[in-house]
Each structure stands twice: as C-alpha cells, then as structure tokens.
Coordinates of C-alpha atoms in Angstrom, one line a residue:
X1 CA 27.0 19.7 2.9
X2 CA 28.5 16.0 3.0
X3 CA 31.5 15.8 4.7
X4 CA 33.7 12.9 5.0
X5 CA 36.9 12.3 7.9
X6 CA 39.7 11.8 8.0
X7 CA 42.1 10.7 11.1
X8 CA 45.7 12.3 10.7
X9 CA 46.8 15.2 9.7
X10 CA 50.3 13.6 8.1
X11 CA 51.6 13.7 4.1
X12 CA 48.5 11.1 3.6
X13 CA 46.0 13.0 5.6
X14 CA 46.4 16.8 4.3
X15 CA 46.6 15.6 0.5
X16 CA 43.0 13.8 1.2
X17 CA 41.5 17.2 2.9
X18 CA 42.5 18.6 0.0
X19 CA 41.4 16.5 -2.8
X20 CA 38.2 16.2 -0.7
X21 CA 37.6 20.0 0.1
X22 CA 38.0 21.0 -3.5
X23 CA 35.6 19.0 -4.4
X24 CA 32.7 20.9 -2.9
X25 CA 32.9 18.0 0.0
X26 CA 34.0 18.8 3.8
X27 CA 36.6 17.8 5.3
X28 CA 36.5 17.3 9.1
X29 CA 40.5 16.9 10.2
X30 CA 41.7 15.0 12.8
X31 CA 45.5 15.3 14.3
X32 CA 46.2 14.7 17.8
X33 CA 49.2 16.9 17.6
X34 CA 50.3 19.6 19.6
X35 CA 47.4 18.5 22.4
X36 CA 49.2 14.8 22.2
X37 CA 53.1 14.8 20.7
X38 CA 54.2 11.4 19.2
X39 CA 57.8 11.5 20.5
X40 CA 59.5 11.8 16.8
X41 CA 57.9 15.0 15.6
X42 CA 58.8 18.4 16.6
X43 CA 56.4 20.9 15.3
X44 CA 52.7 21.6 15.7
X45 CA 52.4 21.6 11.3
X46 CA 50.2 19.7 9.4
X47 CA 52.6 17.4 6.9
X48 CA 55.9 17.5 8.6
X49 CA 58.4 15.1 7.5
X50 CA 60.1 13.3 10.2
X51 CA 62.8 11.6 8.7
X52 CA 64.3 12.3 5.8
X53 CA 63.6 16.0 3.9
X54 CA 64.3 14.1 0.5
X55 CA 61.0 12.8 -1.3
X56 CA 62.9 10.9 -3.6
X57 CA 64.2 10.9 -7.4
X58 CA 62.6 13.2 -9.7
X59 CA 64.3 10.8 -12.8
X60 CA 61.7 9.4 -15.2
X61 CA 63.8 6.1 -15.3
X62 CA 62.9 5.8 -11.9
X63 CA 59.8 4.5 -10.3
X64 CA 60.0 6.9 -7.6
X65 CA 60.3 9.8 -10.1
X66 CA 57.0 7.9 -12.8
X67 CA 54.9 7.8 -9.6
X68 CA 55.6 12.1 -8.6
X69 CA 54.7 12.2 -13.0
X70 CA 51.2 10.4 -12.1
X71 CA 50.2 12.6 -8.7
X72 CA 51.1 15.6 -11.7
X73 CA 48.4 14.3 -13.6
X74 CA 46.4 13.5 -10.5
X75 CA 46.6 17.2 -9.3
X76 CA 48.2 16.4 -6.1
X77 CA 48.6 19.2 -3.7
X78 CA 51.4 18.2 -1.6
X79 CA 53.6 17.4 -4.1
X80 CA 52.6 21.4 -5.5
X81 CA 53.7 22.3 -2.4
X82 CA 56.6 20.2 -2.5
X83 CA 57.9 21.9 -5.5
X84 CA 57.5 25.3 -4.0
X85 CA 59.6 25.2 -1.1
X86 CA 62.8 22.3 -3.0
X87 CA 66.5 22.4 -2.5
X88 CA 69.2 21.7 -4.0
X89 CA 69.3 17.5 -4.5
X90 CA 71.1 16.0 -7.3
X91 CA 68.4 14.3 -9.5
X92 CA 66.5 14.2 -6.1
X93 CA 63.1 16.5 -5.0
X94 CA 64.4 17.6 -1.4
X95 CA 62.3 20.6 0.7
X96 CA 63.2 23.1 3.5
X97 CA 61.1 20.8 5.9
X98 CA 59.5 23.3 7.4
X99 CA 58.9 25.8 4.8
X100 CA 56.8 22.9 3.2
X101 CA 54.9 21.7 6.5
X102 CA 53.9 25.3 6.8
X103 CA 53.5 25.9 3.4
X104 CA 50.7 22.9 3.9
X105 CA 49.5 24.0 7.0
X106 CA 48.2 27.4 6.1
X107 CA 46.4 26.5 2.5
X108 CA 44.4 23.6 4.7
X109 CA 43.7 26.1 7.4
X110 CA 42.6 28.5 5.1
X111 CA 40.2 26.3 3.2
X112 CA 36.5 26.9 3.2
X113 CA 35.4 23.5 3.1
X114 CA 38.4 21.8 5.6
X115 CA 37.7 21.8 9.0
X116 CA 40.7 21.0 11.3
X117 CA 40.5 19.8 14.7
X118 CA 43.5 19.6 17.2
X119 CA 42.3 16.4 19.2
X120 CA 43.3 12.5 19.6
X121 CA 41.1 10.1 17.8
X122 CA 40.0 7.0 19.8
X123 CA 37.6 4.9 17.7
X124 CA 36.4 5.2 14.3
X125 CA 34.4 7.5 13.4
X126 CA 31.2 6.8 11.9
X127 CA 30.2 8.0 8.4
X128 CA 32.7 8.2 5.6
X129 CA 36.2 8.0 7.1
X130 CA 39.8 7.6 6.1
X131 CA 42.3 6.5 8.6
X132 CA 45.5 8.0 7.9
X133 CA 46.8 8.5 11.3
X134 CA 50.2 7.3 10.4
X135 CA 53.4 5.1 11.5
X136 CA 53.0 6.4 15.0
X137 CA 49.1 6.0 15.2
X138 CA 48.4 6.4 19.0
X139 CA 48.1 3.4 20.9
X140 CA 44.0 3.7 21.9
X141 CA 43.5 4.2 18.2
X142 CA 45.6 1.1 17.1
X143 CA 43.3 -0.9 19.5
X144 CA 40.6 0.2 17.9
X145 CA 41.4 -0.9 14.8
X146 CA 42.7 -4.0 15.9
X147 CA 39.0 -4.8 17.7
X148 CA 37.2 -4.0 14.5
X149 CA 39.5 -6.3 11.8
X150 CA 40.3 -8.7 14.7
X151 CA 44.1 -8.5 14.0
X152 CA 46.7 -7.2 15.5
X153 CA 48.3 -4.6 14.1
X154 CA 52.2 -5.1 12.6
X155 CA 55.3 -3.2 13.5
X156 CA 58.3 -2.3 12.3
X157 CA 61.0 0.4 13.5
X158 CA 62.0 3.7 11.6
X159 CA 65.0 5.6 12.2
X160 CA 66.2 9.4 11.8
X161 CA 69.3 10.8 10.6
X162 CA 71.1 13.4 12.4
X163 CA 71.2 16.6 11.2
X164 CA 74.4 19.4 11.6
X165 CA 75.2 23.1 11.5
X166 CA 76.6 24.2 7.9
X167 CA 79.3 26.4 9.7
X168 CA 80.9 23.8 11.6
X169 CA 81.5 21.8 8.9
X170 CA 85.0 22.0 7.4
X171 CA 84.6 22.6 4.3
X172 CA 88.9 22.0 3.7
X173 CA 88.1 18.5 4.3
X174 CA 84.6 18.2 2.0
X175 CA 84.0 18.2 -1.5
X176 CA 81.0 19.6 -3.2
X177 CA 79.6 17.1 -6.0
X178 CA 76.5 15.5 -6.6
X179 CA 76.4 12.1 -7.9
X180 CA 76.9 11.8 -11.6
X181 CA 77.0 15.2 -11.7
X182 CA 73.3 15.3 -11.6
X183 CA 72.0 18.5 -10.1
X184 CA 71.1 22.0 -9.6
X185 CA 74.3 23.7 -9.2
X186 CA 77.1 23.1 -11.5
X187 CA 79.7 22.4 -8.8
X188 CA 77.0 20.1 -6.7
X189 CA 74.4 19.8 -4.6
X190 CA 75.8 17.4 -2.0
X191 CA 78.9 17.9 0.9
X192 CA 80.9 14.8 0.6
X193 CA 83.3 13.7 3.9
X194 CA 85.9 11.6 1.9
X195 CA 87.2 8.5 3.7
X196 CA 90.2 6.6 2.9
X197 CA 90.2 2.6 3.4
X198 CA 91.5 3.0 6.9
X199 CA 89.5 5.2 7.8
X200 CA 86.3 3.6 6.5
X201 CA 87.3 0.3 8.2
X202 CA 88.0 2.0 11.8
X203 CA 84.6 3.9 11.8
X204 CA 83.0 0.0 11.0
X205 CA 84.8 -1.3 13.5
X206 CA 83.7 1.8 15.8
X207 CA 80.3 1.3 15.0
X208 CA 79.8 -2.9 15.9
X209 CA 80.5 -2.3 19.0
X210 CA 79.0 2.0 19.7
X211 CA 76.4 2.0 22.6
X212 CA 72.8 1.7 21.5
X213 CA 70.1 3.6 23.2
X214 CA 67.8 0.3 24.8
X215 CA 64.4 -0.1 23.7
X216 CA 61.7 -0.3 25.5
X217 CA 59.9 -3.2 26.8
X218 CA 57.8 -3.5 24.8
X219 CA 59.7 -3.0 21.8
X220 CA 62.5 -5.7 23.0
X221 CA 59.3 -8.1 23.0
X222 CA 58.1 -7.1 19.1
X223 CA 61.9 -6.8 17.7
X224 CA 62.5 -10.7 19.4
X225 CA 59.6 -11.4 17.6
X226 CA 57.4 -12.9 20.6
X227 CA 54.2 -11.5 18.0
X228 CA 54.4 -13.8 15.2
X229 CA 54.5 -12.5 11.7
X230 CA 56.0 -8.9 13.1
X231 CA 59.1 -7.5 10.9
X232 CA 61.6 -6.0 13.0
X233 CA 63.3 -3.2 10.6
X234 CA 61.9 -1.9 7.3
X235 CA 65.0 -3.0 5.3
X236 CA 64.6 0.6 3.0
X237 CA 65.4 2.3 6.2
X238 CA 68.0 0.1 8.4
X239 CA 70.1 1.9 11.1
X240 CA 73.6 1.8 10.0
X241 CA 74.8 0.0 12.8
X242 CA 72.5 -2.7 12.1
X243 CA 73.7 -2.3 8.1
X244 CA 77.4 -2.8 9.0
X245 CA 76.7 -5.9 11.4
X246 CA 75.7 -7.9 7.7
X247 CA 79.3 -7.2 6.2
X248 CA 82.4 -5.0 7.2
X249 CA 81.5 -3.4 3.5
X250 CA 77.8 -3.2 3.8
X251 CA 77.6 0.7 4.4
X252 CA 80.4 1.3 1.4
X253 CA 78.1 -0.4 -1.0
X254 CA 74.7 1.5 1.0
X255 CA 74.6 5.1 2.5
X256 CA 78.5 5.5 1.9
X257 CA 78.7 4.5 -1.4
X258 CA 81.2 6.4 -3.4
X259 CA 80.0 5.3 -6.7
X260 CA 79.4 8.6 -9.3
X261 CA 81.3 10.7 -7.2
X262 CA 84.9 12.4 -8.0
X263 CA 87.1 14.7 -5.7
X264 CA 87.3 18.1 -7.8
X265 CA 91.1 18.2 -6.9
X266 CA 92.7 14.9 -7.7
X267 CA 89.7 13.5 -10.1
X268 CA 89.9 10.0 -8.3
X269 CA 86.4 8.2 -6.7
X270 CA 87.2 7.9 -2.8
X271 CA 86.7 4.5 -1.2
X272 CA 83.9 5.8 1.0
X273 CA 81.9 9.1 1.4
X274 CA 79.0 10.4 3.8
X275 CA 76.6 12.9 1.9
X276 CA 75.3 15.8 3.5
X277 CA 72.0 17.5 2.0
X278 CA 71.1 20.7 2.7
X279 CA 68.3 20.5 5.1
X280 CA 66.5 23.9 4.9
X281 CA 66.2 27.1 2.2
X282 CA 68.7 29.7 4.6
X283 CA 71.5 26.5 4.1
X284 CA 72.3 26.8 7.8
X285 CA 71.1 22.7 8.6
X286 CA 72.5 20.0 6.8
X287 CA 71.4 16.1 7.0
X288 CA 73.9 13.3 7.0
X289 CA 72.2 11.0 4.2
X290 CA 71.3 7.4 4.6
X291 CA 72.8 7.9 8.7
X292 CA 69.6 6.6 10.6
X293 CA 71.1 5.0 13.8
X294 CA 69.5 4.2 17.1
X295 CA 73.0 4.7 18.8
X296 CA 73.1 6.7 22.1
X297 CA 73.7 10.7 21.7
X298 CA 76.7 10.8 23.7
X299 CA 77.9 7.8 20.9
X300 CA 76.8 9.7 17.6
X301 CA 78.7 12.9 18.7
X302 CA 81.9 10.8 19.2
X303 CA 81.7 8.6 16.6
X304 CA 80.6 11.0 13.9
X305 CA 82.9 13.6 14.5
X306 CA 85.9 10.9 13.4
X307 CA 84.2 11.4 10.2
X308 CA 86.5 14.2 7.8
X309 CA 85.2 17.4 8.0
X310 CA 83.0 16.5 10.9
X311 CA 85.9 17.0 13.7
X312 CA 83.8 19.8 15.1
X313 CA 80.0 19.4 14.3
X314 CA 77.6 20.9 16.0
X315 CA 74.0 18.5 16.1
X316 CA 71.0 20.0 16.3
X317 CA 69.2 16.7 16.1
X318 CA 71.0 13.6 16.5
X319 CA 69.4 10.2 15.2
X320 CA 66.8 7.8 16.9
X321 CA 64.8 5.3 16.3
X322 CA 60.9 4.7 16.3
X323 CA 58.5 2.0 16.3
X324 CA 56.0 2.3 13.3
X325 CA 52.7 0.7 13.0
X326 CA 51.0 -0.6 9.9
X327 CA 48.1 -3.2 9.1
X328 CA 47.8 -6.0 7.3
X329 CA 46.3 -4.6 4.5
X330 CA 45.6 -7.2 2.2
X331 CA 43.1 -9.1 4.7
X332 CA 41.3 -5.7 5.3
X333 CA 41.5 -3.2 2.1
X334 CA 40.8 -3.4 -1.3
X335 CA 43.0 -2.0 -4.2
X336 CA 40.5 1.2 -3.8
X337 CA 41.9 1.6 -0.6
X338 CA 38.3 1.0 0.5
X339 CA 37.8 -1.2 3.8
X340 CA 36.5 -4.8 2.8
X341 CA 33.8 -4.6 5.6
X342 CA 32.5 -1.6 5.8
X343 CA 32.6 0.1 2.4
X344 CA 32.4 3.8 3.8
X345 CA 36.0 3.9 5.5
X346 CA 38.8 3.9 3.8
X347 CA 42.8 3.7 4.9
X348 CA 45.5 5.6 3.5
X349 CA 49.2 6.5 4.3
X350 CA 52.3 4.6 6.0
X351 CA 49.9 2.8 8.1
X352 CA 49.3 0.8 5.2
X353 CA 52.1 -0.9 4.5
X354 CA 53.6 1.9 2.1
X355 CA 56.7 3.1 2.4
X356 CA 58.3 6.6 1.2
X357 CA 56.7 10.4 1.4
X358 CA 55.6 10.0 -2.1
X359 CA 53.7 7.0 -1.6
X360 CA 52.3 8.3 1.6
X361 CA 50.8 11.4 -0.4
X362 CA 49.9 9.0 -3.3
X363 CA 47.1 6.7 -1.6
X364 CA 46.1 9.7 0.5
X365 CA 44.9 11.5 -2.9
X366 CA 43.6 7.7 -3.7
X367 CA 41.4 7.3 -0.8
X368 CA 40.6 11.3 -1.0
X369 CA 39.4 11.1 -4.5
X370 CA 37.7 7.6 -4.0
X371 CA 35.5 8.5 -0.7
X372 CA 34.3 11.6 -2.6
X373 CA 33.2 9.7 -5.4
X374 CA 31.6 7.1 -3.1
X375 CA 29.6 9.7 -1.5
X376 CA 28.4 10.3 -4.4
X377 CA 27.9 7.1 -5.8
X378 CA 30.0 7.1 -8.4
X379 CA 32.7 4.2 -9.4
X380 CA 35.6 4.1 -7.8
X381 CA 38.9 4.2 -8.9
X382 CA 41.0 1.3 -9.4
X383 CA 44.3 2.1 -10.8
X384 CA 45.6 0.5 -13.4
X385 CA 48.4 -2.1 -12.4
X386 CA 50.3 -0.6 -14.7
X387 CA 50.9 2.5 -13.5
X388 CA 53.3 2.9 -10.4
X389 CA 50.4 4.0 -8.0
X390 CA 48.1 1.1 -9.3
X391 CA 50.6 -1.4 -9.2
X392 CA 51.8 0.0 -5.6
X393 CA 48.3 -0.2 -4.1
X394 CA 47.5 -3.9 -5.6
X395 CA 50.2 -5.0 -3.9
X396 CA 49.6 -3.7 -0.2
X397 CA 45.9 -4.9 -1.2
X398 CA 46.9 -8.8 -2.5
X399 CA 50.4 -9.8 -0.8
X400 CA 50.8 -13.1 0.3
X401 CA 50.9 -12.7 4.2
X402 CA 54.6 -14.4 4.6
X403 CA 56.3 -11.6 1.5
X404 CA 54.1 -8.4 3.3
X405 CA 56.1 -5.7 4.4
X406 CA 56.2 -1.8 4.1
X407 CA 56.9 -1.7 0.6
X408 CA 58.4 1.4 -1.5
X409 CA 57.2 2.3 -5.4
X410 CA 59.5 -0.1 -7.5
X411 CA 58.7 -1.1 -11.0
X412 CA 59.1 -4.9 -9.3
X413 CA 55.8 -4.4 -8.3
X414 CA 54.0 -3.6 -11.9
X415 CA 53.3 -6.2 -14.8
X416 CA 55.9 -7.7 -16.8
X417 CA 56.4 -5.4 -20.6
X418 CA 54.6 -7.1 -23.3
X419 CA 58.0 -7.3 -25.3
X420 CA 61.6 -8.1 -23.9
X421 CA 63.6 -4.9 -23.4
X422 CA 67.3 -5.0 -23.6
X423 CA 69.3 -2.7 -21.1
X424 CA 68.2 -2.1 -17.1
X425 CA 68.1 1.9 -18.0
X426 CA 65.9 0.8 -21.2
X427 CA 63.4 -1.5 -19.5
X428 CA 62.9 1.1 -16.6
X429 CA 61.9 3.7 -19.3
X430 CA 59.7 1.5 -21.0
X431 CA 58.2 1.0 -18.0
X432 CA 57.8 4.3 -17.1
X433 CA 56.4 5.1 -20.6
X434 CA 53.6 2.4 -20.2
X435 CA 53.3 3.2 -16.6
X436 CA 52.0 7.1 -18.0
X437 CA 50.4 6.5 -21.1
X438 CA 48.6 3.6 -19.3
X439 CA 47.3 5.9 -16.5
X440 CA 46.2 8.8 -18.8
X441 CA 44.0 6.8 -20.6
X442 CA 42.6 5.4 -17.9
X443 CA 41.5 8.6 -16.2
X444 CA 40.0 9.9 -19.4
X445 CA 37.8 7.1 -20.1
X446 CA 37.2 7.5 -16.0
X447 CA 36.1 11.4 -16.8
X448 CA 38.6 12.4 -14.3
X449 CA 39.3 16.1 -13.4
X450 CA 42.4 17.1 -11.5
X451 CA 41.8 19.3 -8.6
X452 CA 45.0 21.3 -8.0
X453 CA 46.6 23.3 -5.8
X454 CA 47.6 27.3 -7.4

C-alpha cells in the first residue's frame, strides 16, 4: 500500500491522516508528544487546542464562519468532530477541549490505514511527506528545515488565557448575555464581569506596570529583533498588557469591549466587560476571553481577582506566553501547499504562516487531499482565489516578504466583487455567496468526493 507522512500530530496533522487514510492511502503519524512535551500543551491527545477552546464564528457573514461552510463541503473531519463535542458560544463554534482532542484521538487510533507513532522527528522524511509539526515545531526539526530551504525560520510569540473554576465565580456580580443576543441559550452563553469607568481605568493602570514573567535568552534576542525580518507578536493574539501599552482605551475597544451587550437588570451597556466562556461540557472551567498575558502568576491572581465577580477565583491555568515558529512560505510553497523544490513534500498548519484552528485544519485537509492525489498522479488542487481557503493559501504562498505574517481567514485576502456592494454586512455576504458557489463548482468540474467523518 502507498503510504505518505506526515510530521505532527496537531489540528493540521490529524485532519491530513484522515483525509489520507480514507482514501485507501497510509498514513504513517508522527508526534513527539508525550515521549517529548513542548512546554504549552498538557495532554498526551492528538488535536489539542492550546489556546483558545473557540474555533471561531459560525456567521455566514463572516469569513471565519464561509471558510468552516467550505471544510463542510470538503468533508473535513475535525471540524465533524468539532461539532460533536461544542458549547455554548454566542454565534461562535467553541468545544469541551478535551472531549474533542479525544474525540480525535481515538477515530485516528482506530483507523485501519493510519499508523501513529509516538516519536520526535529530526529530518525529513523521505517519500511523500507533509510537515505539519506546528507553532512549537522542536528545535532539531526547525533546523532541518532551515538547512533544506536555506532560510531561517520566522518567529512570533502566542499567548494563553487563563482559565477559572465556575463555582468561584460570583455570579451576584456577573451577568449572563451573549453579544447581540446571539446564542444558544436564551439568557446567554457568556459570564460578563461588568466594570465601571473607574474601575476599567485602575485595572489599565494596574496592568502597565504588573510584573512580566522574563523571556528567555533567546527569545529577548528574536523579540529585539537582532534576526532581521522576525515579527515579534502575532497582532490577532497580543497579550493584553502589551494591548493596553498602545492606548489607556485599547482593551475597552479589544477583549473588553462592551459593545452588544446589556445588563439584564438596569438595560444599560457597561463601559467595560471581561467575557468568560465556558471551557468544558460538565461547565465546571471557564476561560477569560481575549485575556492572553505573559504576566507573572503571582501577578495574574492579584490583578484578576480586582476584576467584579472575580474577588475569589480559583485558576486552574493561568496565562503564558510561547514562542511560535513559522516559515517563509511564499519563497518555499506553492498555493497547493506543495514544496517548490521537491514536489513530494508538502507543509501544512500554523507553521505556515496561518493563523486560527480553522485554518490550521483547512490547509491540513489541503495538503492531505493534494499528496494523495499526487501519489497518484492526479492534478492537484488549486483553490479558487475566491473561496476563503483559496484565497487564504495564495496569500501565505505569494506575499510580498516586508507584509508576511501569520495571517487569519479575512475576506481582505480574496478578489475584489465584480459589482460594488453597498453596506459592510452586504458586501461580506456577497462575498461569502461567491466565496461557496465559486468553490462548489470548482470541485465538481475537479470530480471531487468528500471523504467524511460519521
């Protein structure tokens, strides 16, 4: 039987086994986890989400909701999965984080034709190959790669959100609501922790000058930017600390935005809110939403806990902050996510310069789907630009080196509309219209057969 690897065994990784495996193709799987930990996960699972549990907006006027619409009619098994094991979010697709990662775990293991082994990778592999070892890639591997394209690899730094125990939040002091009153219960899917002006402007204050935990050496010298052409933050994911040090009013207009919401007993918006999601199916662990911080321990527990309804918060994981590693992907892969010079390997995932779960499962099922039909030499698939995957993967293919960086799905990144639309809520559904229609007729003139999870 051919078989083709793949290197990671992340969102990106497991939805290429799949697509591979059930496509009469093996799939040897590669993640270094438990034998080698990476320092931000916590489990042994295949797919576990390390930041956020929230894989975006399920809205079709969003591009992050068009895209989840395409891996439907690409027969993507992760997002399946995702579906199975969601929470309550709003007009958002959140998951029981570990429900899902096992959820993922045992179909892969349980697959005839996948192959998992629990090992570090140190080169690449020959044969056919996709690299989808992630944002913490270990560091023998990232050399390796760096050797072959004779580049160094770029770096950014990522940062979790605490998470808290539901009963020792107090609940006198929250409000349940979710934003625009989008959501799966009718009185809200989100906890709200109100704050007044004052209050808002004393936790800013609090924050500039919090202690921060110090990086390490070799982290000081990337975020100072001694490597040129290195980004220091992802600005989708900025520690709040760093957020507020733009503008006293920075957060209030990001993570603590009040806009949408009302408090149920005096109908008014409050100048400032922190969201909590519910983190897991029992609704015993709650995330605090947008909160990524690299701020000591001992500082998030005193600090957070001046937040209403946090007084007495219990952490079971407080925030940090990662470096993450991605290549320069339009010098090495084309829009197939196939490698420029050596047409059997192909790279997929965060390590490519894109940036949110979704898209992380998205090019995985790309470079799946594409190294299959390459083995068989068939034509591969190149998305059109249209569509939010296509246009997503032309750009981390063609950037300009100055604009590259980790880039989430945005209509920004797709064709203009043939005709002016009126209206930012109208031009987003055209787009999203075009974005489908554009994509389903490509895959039928392409023959395409979803292989899906059931």
């Amino acid at each position: 039987m051919e078989e083709v690897t793949i290197v990671g065994g992340g969102l990106a990784g497991s939805e290429a086994a799949w697509q591979i495996a059930e496509r009469g193709v093996r799939a040897v799987l590669y993640e270094m986890r438990p034998t080698k930990n990476t320092g931000a996960h916590r489990t042994a699972y295949l797919a576990e989400l390390v930041c956020s549990n929230s894989l975006g907006s399920l809205l079709e006027d969003r591009a992050a909701g068009v895209l989840k619409r395409e891996l439907e009619l690409l027969g993507s098994f992760v997002l399946r999965c995702a579906y199975a094991c969601a929470l309550p979010a709003g007009g958002a697709l959140a998951v029981d984080r570990e429900a899902f990662a096992e959820k993922v775990t045992q179909a892969l293991a349980t697959h005839p034709n996948i192959h998992i082994i629990r090992e570090e990778v140190t080169s690449i592999p020959e044969g056919t190959t996709i690299i989808a070892s992630g944002p913490l890639t270990s560091e023998r591997l990232s050399e390796a790669i760096a050797k072959m394209h004779r580049r160094t690899p770029l770096f950014f730094f990522d940062a979790l959100a605490p998470i808290v125990e539901y009963d020792s939040i107090d609940l006198e002091k929250t409000f349940r609501a979710s934003r625009y009153r989008r959501g799966v219960y009718e009185e809200g899917d989100y906890l709200n922790c109100p704050l007044s002006r004052e209050e808002y402007y004393t936790f800013v204050e609090q924050l500039a000058v919090a202690e921060r935990i110090p990086l390490k050496e070799f982290e000081r010298q990337i975020a100072e930017g001694v490597r040129a052409g290195l980004h220091q933050y992802f600005e989708g994911c900025l520690p709040i600390e760093v957020l507020a040090q733009r503008s006293p009013d920075a957060l209030r207009f990001g993570p603590m935005r009040p806009v949408g919401l009302r408090h149920p007993q005096s109908g008014t918006q409050p100048f400032a809110v922190v969201q909590l999601r519910q983190d897991n199916l029992a609704g015993s662990l709650y995330n605090m939403v947008g909160f990524q911080t690299n701020l000591t321990f001992k500082e998030q527990a005193r600090l957070f806990r001046t937040i209403p309804g946090l007084e007495q918060a219990r952490f079971v994981r407080f925030g940090q902050m990662h470096r993450n590693t991605f290549i320069f992907s339009p010098q090495i892969l084309q829009a197939t996510l196939q490698c420029r010079e050596r047409e059997n390997l192909f790279f997929a995932g965060q390590i490519i310069g894109v940036e949110g779960y979704v898209g992380n499962i998205a090019t995985g099922l790309l470079a799946g789907v594409n190294a299959v039909r390459y083995l068989k030499g068939e034509a591969l698939l190149e998305l059109p630009r249209t569509s939010v995957l296509g246009g997503l993967s032309y750009y981390v293919t063609h950037a300009a080196e100055r604009d590259f960086q980790p880039m989430k799905a945005n209509f920004g990144l797709l064709p203009p509309l043939e005709e002016h639309v009126r209206g930012k809520r109208e031009r987003a559904r055209a787009f999203a219209r075009r974005a489908l229609e554009d994509l389903q007729k490509y895959l039928h003139r392409q023959g395409f057969i979803a292989h899906s999870y059931s």
